[in-house]
mmCIF file of C-alpha atoms in Angstrom:
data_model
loop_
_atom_site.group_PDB
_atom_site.id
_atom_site.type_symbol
_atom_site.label_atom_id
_atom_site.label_comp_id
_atom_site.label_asym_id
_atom_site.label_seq_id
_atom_site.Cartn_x
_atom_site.Cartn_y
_atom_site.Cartn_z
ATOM 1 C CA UNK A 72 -51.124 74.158 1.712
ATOM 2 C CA UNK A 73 -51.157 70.421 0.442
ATOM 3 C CA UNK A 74 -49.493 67.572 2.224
ATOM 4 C CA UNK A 75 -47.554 68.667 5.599
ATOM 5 C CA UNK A 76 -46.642 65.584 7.397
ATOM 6 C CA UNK A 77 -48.482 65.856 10.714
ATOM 7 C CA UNK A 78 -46.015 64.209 12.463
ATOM 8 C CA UNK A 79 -43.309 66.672 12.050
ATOM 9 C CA UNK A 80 -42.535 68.428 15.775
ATOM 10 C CA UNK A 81 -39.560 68.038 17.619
ATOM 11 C CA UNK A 82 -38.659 64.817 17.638
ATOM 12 C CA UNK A 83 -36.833 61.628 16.318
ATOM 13 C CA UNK A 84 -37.770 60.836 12.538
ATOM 14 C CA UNK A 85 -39.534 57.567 12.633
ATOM 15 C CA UNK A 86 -42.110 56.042 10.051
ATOM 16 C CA UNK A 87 -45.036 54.015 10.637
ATOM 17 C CA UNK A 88 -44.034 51.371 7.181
ATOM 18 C CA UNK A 89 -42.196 48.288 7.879
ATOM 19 C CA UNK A 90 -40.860 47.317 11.410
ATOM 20 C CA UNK A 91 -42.828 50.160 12.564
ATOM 21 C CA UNK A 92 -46.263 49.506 10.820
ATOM 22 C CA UNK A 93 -49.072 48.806 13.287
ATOM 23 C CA UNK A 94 -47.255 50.998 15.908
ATOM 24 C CA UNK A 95 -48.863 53.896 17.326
ATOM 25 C CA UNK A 96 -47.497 57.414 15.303
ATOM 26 C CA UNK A 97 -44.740 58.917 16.012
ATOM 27 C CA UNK A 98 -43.614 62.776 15.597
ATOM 28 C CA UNK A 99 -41.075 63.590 13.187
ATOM 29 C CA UNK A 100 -38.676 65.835 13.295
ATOM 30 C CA UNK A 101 -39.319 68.952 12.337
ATOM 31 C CA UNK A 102 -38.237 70.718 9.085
ATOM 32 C CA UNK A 103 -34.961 72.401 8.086
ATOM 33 C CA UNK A 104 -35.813 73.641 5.014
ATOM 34 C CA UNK A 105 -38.858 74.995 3.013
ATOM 35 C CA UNK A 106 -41.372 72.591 2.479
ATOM 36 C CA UNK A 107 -43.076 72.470 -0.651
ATOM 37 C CA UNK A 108 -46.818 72.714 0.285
ATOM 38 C CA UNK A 109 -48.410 72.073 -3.251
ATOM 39 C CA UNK A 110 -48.593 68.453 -4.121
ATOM 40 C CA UNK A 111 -51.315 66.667 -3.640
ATOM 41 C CA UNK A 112 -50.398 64.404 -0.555
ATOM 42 C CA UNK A 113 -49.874 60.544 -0.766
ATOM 43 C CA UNK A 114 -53.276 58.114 0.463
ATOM 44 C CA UNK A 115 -53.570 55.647 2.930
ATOM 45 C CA UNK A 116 -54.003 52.200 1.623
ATOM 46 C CA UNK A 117 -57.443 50.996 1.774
ATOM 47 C CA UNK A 118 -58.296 47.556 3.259
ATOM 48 C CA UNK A 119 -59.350 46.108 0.148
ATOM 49 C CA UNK A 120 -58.328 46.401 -3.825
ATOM 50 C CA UNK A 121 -61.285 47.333 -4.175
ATOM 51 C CA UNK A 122 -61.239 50.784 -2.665
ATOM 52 C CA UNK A 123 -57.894 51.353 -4.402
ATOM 53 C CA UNK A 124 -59.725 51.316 -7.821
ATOM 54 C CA UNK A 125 -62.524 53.365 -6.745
ATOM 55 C CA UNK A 126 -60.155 56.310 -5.332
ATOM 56 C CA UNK A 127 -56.797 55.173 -7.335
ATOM 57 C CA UNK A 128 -58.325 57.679 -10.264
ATOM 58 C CA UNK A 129 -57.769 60.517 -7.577
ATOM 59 C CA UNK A 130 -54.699 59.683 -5.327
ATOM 60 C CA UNK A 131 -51.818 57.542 -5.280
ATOM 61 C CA UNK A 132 -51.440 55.320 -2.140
ATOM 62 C CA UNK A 133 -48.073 54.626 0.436
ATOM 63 C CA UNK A 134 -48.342 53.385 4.259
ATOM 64 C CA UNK A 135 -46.175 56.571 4.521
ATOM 65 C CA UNK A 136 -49.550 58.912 4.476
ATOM 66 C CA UNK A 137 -49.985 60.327 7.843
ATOM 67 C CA UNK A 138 -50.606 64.311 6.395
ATOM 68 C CA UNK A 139 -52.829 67.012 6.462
ATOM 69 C CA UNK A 140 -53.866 69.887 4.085
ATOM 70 C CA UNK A 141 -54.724 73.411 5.107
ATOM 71 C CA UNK A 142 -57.512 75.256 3.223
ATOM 72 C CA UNK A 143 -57.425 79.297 3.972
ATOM 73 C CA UNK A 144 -60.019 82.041 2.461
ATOM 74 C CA UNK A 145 -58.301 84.440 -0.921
ATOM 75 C CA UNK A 146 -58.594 86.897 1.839
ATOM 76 C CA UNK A 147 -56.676 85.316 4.467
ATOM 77 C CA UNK A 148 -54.239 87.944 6.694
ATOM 78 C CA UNK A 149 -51.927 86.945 9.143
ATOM 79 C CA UNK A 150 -52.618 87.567 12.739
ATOM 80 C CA UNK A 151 -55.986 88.026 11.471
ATOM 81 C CA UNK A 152 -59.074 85.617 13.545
ATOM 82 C CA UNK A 153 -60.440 82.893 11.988
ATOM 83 C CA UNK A 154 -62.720 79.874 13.129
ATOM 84 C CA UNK A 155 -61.075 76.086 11.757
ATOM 85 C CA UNK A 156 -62.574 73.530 11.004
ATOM 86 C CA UNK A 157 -60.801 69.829 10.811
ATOM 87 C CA UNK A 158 -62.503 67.602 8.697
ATOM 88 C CA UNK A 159 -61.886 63.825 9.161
ATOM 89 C CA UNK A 160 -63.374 62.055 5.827
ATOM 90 C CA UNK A 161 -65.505 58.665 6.588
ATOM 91 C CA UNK A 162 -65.415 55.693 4.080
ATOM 92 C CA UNK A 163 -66.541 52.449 6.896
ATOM 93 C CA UNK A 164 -62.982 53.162 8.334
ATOM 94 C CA UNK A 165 -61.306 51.133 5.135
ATOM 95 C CA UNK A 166 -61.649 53.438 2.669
ATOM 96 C CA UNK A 167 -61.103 57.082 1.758
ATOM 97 C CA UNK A 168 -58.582 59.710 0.783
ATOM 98 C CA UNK A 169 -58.213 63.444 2.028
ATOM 99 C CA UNK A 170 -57.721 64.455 -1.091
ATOM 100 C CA UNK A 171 -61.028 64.155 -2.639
ATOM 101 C CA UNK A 172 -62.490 66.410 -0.144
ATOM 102 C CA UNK A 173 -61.354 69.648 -1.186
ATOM 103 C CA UNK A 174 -61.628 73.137 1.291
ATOM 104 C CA UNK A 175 -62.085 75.489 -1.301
ATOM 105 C CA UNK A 176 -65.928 74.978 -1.315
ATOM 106 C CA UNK A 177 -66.305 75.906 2.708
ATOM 107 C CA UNK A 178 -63.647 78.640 2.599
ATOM 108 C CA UNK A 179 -65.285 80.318 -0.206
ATOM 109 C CA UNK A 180 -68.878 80.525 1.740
ATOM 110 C CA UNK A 181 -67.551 81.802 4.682
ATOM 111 C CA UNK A 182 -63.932 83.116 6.782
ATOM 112 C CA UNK A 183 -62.688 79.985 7.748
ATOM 113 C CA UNK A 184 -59.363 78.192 7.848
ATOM 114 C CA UNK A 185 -60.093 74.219 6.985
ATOM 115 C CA UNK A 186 -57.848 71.510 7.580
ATOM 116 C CA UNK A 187 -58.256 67.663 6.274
ATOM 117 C CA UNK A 188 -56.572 65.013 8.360
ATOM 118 C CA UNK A 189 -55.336 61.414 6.776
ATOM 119 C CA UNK A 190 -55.208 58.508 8.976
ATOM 120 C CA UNK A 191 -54.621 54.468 8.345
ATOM 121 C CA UNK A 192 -57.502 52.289 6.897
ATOM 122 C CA UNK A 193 -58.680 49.024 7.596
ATOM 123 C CA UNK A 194 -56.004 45.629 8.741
ATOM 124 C CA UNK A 195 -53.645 49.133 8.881
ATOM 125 C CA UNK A 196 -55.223 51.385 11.636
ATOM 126 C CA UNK A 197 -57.159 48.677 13.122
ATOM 127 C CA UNK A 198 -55.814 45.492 13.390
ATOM 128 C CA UNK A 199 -55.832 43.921 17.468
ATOM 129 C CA UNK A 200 -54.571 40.870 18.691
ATOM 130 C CA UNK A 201 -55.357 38.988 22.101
ATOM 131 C CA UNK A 202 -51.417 39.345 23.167
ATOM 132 C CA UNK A 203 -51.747 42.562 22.681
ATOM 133 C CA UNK A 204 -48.951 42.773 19.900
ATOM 134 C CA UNK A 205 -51.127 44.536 17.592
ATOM 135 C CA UNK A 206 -52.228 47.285 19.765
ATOM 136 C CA UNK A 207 -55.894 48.568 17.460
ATOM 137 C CA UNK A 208 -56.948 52.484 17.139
ATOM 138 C CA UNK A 209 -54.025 53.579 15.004
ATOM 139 C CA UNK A 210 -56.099 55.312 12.619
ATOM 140 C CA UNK A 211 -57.912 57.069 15.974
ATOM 141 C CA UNK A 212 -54.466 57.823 17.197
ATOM 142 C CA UNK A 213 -53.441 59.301 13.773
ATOM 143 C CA UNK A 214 -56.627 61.726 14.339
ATOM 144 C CA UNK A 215 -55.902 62.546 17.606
ATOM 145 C CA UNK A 216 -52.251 63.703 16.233
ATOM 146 C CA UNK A 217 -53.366 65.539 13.648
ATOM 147 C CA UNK A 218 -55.163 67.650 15.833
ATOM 148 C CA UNK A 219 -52.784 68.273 17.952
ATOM 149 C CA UNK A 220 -50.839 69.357 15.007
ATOM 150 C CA UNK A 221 -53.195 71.893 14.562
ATOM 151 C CA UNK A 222 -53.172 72.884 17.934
ATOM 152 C CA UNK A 223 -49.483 73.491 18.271
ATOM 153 C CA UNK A 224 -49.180 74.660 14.976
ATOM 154 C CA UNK A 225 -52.476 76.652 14.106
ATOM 155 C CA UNK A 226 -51.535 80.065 15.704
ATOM 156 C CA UNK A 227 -49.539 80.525 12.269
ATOM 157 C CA UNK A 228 -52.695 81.497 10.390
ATOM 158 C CA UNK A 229 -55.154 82.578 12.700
ATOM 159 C CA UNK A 230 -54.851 85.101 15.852
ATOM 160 C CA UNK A 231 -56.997 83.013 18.075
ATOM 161 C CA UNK A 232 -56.178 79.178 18.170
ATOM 162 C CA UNK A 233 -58.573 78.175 20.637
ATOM 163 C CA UNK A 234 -61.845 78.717 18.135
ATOM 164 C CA UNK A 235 -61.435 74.850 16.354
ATOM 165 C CA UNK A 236 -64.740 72.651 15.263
ATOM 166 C CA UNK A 237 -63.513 69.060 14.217
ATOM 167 C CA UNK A 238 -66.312 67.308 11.928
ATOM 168 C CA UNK A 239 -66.968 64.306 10.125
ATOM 169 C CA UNK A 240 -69.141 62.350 8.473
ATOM 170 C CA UNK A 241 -69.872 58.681 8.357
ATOM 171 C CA UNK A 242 -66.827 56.737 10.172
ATOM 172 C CA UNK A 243 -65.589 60.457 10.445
ATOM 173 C CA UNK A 244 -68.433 61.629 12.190
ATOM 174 C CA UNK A 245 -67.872 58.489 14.558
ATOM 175 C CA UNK A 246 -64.178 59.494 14.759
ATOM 176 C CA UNK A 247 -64.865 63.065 16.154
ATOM 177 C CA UNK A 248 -66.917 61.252 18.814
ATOM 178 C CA UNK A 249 -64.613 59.629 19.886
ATOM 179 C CA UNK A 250 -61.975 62.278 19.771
ATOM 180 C CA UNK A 251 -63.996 64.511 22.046
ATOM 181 C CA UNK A 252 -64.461 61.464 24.849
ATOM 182 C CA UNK A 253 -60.614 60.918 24.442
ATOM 183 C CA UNK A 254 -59.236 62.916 27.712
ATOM 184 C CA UNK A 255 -55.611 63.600 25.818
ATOM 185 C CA UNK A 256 -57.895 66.062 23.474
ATOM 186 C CA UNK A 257 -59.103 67.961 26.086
ATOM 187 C CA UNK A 258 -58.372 71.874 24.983
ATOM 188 C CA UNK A 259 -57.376 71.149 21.302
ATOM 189 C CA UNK A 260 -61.055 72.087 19.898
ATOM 190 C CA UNK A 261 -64.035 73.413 21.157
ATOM 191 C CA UNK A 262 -67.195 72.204 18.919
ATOM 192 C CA UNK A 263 -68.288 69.382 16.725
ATOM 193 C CA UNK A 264 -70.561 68.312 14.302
ATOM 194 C CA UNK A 265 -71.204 64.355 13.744
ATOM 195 C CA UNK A 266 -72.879 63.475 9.981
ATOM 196 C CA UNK A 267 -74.338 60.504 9.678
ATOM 197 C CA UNK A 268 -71.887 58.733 12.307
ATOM 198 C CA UNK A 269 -72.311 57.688 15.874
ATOM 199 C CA UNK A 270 -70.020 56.357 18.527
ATOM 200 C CA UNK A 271 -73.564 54.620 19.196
ATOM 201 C CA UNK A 272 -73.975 53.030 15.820
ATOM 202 C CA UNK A 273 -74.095 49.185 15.772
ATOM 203 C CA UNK A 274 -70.994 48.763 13.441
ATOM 204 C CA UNK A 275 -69.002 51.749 15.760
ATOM 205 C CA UNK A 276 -66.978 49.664 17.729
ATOM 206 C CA UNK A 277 -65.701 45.685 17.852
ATOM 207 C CA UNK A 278 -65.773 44.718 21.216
ATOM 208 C CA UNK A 279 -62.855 41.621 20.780
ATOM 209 C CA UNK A 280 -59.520 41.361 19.079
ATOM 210 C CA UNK A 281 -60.065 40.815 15.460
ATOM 211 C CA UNK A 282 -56.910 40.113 14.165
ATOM 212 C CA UNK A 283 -56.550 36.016 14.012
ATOM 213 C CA UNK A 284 -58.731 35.782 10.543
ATOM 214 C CA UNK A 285 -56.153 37.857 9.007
ATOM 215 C CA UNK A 286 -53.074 36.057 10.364
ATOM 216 C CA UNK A 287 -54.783 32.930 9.264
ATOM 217 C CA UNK A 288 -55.941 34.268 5.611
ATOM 218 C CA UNK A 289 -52.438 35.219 5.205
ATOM 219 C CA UNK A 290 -50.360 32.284 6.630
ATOM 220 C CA UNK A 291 -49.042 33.722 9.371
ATOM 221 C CA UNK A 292 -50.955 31.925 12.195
ATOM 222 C CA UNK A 293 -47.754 29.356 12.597
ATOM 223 C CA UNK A 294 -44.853 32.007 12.245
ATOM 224 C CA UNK A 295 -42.429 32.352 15.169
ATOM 225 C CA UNK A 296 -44.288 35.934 15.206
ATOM 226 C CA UNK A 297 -47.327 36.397 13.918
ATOM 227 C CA UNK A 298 -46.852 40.373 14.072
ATOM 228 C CA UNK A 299 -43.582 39.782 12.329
ATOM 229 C CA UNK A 300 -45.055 37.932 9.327
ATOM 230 C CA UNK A 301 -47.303 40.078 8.732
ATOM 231 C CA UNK A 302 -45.047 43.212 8.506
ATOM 232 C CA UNK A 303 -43.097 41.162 6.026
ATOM 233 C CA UNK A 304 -46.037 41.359 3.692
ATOM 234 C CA UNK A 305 -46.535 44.204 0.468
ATOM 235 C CA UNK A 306 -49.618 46.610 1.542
ATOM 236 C CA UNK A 307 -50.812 44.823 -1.573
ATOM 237 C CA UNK A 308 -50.920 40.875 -0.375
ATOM 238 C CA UNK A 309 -52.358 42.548 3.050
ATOM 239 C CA UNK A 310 -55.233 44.235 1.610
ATOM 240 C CA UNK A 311 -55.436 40.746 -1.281
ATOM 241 C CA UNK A 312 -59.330 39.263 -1.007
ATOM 242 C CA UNK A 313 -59.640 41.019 2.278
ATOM 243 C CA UNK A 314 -63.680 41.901 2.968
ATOM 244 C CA UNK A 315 -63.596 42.595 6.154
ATOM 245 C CA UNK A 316 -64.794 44.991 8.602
ATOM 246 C CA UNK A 317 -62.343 47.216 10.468
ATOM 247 C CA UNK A 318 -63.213 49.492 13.153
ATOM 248 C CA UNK A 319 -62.325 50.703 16.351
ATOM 249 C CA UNK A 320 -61.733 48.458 19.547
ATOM 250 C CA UNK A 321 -62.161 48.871 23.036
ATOM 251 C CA UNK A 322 -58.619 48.398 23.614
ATOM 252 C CA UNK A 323 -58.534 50.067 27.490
ATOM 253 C CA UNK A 324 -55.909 53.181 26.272
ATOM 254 C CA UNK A 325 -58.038 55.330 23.553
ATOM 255 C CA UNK A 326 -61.294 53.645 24.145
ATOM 256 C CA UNK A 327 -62.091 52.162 27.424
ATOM 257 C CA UNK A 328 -65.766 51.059 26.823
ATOM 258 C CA UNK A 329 -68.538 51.071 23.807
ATOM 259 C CA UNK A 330 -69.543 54.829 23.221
ATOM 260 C CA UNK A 331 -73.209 54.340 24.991
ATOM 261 C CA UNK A 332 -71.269 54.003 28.161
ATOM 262 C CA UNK A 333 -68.505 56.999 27.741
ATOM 263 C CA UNK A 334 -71.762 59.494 26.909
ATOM 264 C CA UNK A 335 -74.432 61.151 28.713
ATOM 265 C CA UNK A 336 -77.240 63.521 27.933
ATOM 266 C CA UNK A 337 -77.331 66.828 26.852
ATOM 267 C CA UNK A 338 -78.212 69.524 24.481
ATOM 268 C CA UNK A 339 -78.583 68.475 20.740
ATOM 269 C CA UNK A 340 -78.909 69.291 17.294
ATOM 270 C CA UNK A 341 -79.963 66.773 14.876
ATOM 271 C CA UNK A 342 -80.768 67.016 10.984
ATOM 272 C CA UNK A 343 -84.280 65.537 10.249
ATOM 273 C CA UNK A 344 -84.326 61.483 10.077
ATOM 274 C CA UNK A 345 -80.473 61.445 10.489
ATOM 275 C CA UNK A 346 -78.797 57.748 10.848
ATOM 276 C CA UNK A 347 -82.019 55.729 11.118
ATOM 277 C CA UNK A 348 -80.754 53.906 7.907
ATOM 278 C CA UNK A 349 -78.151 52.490 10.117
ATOM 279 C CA UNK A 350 -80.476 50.851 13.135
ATOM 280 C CA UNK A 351 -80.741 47.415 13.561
ATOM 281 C CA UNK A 352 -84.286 46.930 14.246
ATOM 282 C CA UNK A 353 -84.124 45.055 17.873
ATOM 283 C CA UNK A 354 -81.707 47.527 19.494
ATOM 284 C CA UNK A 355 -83.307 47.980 22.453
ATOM 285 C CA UNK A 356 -80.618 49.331 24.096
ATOM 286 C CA UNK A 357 -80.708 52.811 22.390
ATOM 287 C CA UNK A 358 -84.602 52.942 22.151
ATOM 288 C CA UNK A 359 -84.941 56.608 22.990
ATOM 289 C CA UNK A 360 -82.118 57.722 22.006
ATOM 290 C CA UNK A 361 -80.343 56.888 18.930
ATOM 291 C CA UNK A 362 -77.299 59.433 18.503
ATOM 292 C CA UNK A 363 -76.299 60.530 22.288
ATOM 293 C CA UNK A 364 -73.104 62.085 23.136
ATOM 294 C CA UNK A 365 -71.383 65.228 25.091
ATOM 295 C CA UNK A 366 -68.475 66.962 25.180
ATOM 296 C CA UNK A 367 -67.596 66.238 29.081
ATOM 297 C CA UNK A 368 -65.288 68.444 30.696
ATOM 298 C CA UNK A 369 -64.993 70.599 27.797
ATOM 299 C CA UNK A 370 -66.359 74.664 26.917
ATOM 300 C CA UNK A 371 -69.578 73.300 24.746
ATOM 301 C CA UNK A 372 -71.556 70.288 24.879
ATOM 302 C CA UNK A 373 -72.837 68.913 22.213
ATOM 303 C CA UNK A 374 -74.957 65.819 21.566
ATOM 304 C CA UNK A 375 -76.878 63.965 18.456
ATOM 305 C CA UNK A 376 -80.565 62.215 19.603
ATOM 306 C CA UNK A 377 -83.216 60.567 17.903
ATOM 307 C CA UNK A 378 -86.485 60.562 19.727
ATOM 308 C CA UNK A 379 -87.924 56.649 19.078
ATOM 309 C CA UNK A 380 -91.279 57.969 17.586
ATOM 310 C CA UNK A 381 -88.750 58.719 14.311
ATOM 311 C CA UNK A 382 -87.233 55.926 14.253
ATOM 312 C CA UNK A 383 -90.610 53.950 14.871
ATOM 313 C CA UNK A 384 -92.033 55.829 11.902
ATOM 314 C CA UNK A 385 -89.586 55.050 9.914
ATOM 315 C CA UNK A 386 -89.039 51.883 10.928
ATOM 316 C CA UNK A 387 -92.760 50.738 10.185
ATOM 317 C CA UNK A 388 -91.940 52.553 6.228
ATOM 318 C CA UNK A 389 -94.265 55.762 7.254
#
């Protein structure tokens, strides 16, 4: 099942294009007729042209792309108990599309139910100002709604709801970091698995606003409303010569610090030499341990370390 909206529950109808881009997500209404299921669903814009060459061979791209796809087994029964998994793609949090990650593959190795989650890219899911205005962490709110889609919604395909793993890799495997420190997930999954992504890594969070280059770049920095101008834009002058690096902020709501200081140590599981491409060499402050995090409050912990001697070794090119 191909493109459901994951904002559809029982609520107003509101969109996140025009007055309402770079607002938080908000539920649709839900449906009152069949849905057709089958289409390939609709891309978020990347934060540069170029990632809309690289994937526009594959997708086709609207601001209106908050969906998900549902992946189940050739032998799938109702009422019948199945593990998910919700996979959140990576791509440096500016690029990437759902729809090149296809389910079939995991399904067909093993009884599972997989579900791919879309969320906004770049200047569109990322984008915070000083005042406020521009609020930051869309695309981790977009996440966060998708699995609560699942959540509400799951018990449709599988007999027990409460067995969900959300993974991801790269920015995705940051993202399901920081979807199991967010408290308002607390319930909606119990395991995950981080490739090649850390709420620890040096590019995983921006500590200040990081909107004002883009209001400048795009003329907007002596508008009545900054915010305003910017809306008034095509996804296509946004995105224009636009290089640069989106990611979550600590904006006090979704993330309240950097991830070093919303972890603690536990149990891990780590793939051999995983993430020391992504060190900077004079981080002292994650000399022992590289990839650190744990479910808190929640049925399994789970954490990602490095013990220094690796990243030593590798460091030094042995």
């Amino acid at each position: 099942m191909r493109n459901i909206d994951s904002r559809r529950t029982p609520v107003p109808n509101v969109d996140i294009t025009g007055k309402n881009r770079f607002k938080n997500p908000i539920p649709k209404a839900p449906f009152l007729s069949t849905f057709d299921a089958t289409k390939n669903p609709m891309a978020c814009f990347p934060s540069h042209l170029g990632g809309e060459i690289k994937y526009g061979k594959y997708v086709n791209f609207s601001e209106d792309c908050l969906n998900l796809n549902v992946f189940v087994p050739h032998t799938f029964e109702k009422n019948v108990s199945m593990p998910v998994m919700i996979w959140i793609h990576g791509g440096s949090f500016v690029e990437g599309a759902t729809a090149i990650f296809q389910g079939e593959g995991i399904i067909a190795f093993g009884d599972v139910i997989v579900v791919t989650v879309s969320y906004r890219l770049g200047m569109f899911g990322y984008i915070q100002s000083a005042d406020g205005k521009l609020p930051g962490n869309l695309g981790l709110w977009d996440q966060h709604l998708g699995i609560k889609w699942v959540h509400d919604n799951i018990v449709a395909f599988t007999e027990n709801p409460n067995d969900v793993n959300i993974f991801g890799e790269s920015a995705g495997g940051e993202s399901v970091i920081f979807q199991s420190l967010y408290p308002g997930n607390r319930g909606f999954f119990q395991r995950v698995i981080a490739q090649s992504g850390s709420a620890l890594a040096y590019w995983a969070v921006h500590a200040t606003p990081n909107a004002e280059p883009l209001i400048a770049n795009k003329g907007c920095e002596r508008a009545p409303d900054p915010v305003t101008c910017l809306r008034a834009l095509t996804p296509w002058q946004l995105q224009d010569d636009d290089t640069s690096a989106w990611q979550p902020v600590i904006d006090r709501d979704f993330l309240l610090a950097r991830g070093r200081h919303q972890t603690k140590e536990s149990q891990h599981n780590l793939n051999n030499g995983e993430y020391t491409d992504w060190l900077r060499p004079n981080d002292s402050a994650i000399t022992n341990f590289v990839l650190l995090f744990s479910l808190t409050n929640m049925s399994n912990d789970v954490s990602f370390f490095l013990p220094s001697r690796v990243y030593g070794e590798r460091a030094r090119g042995t």
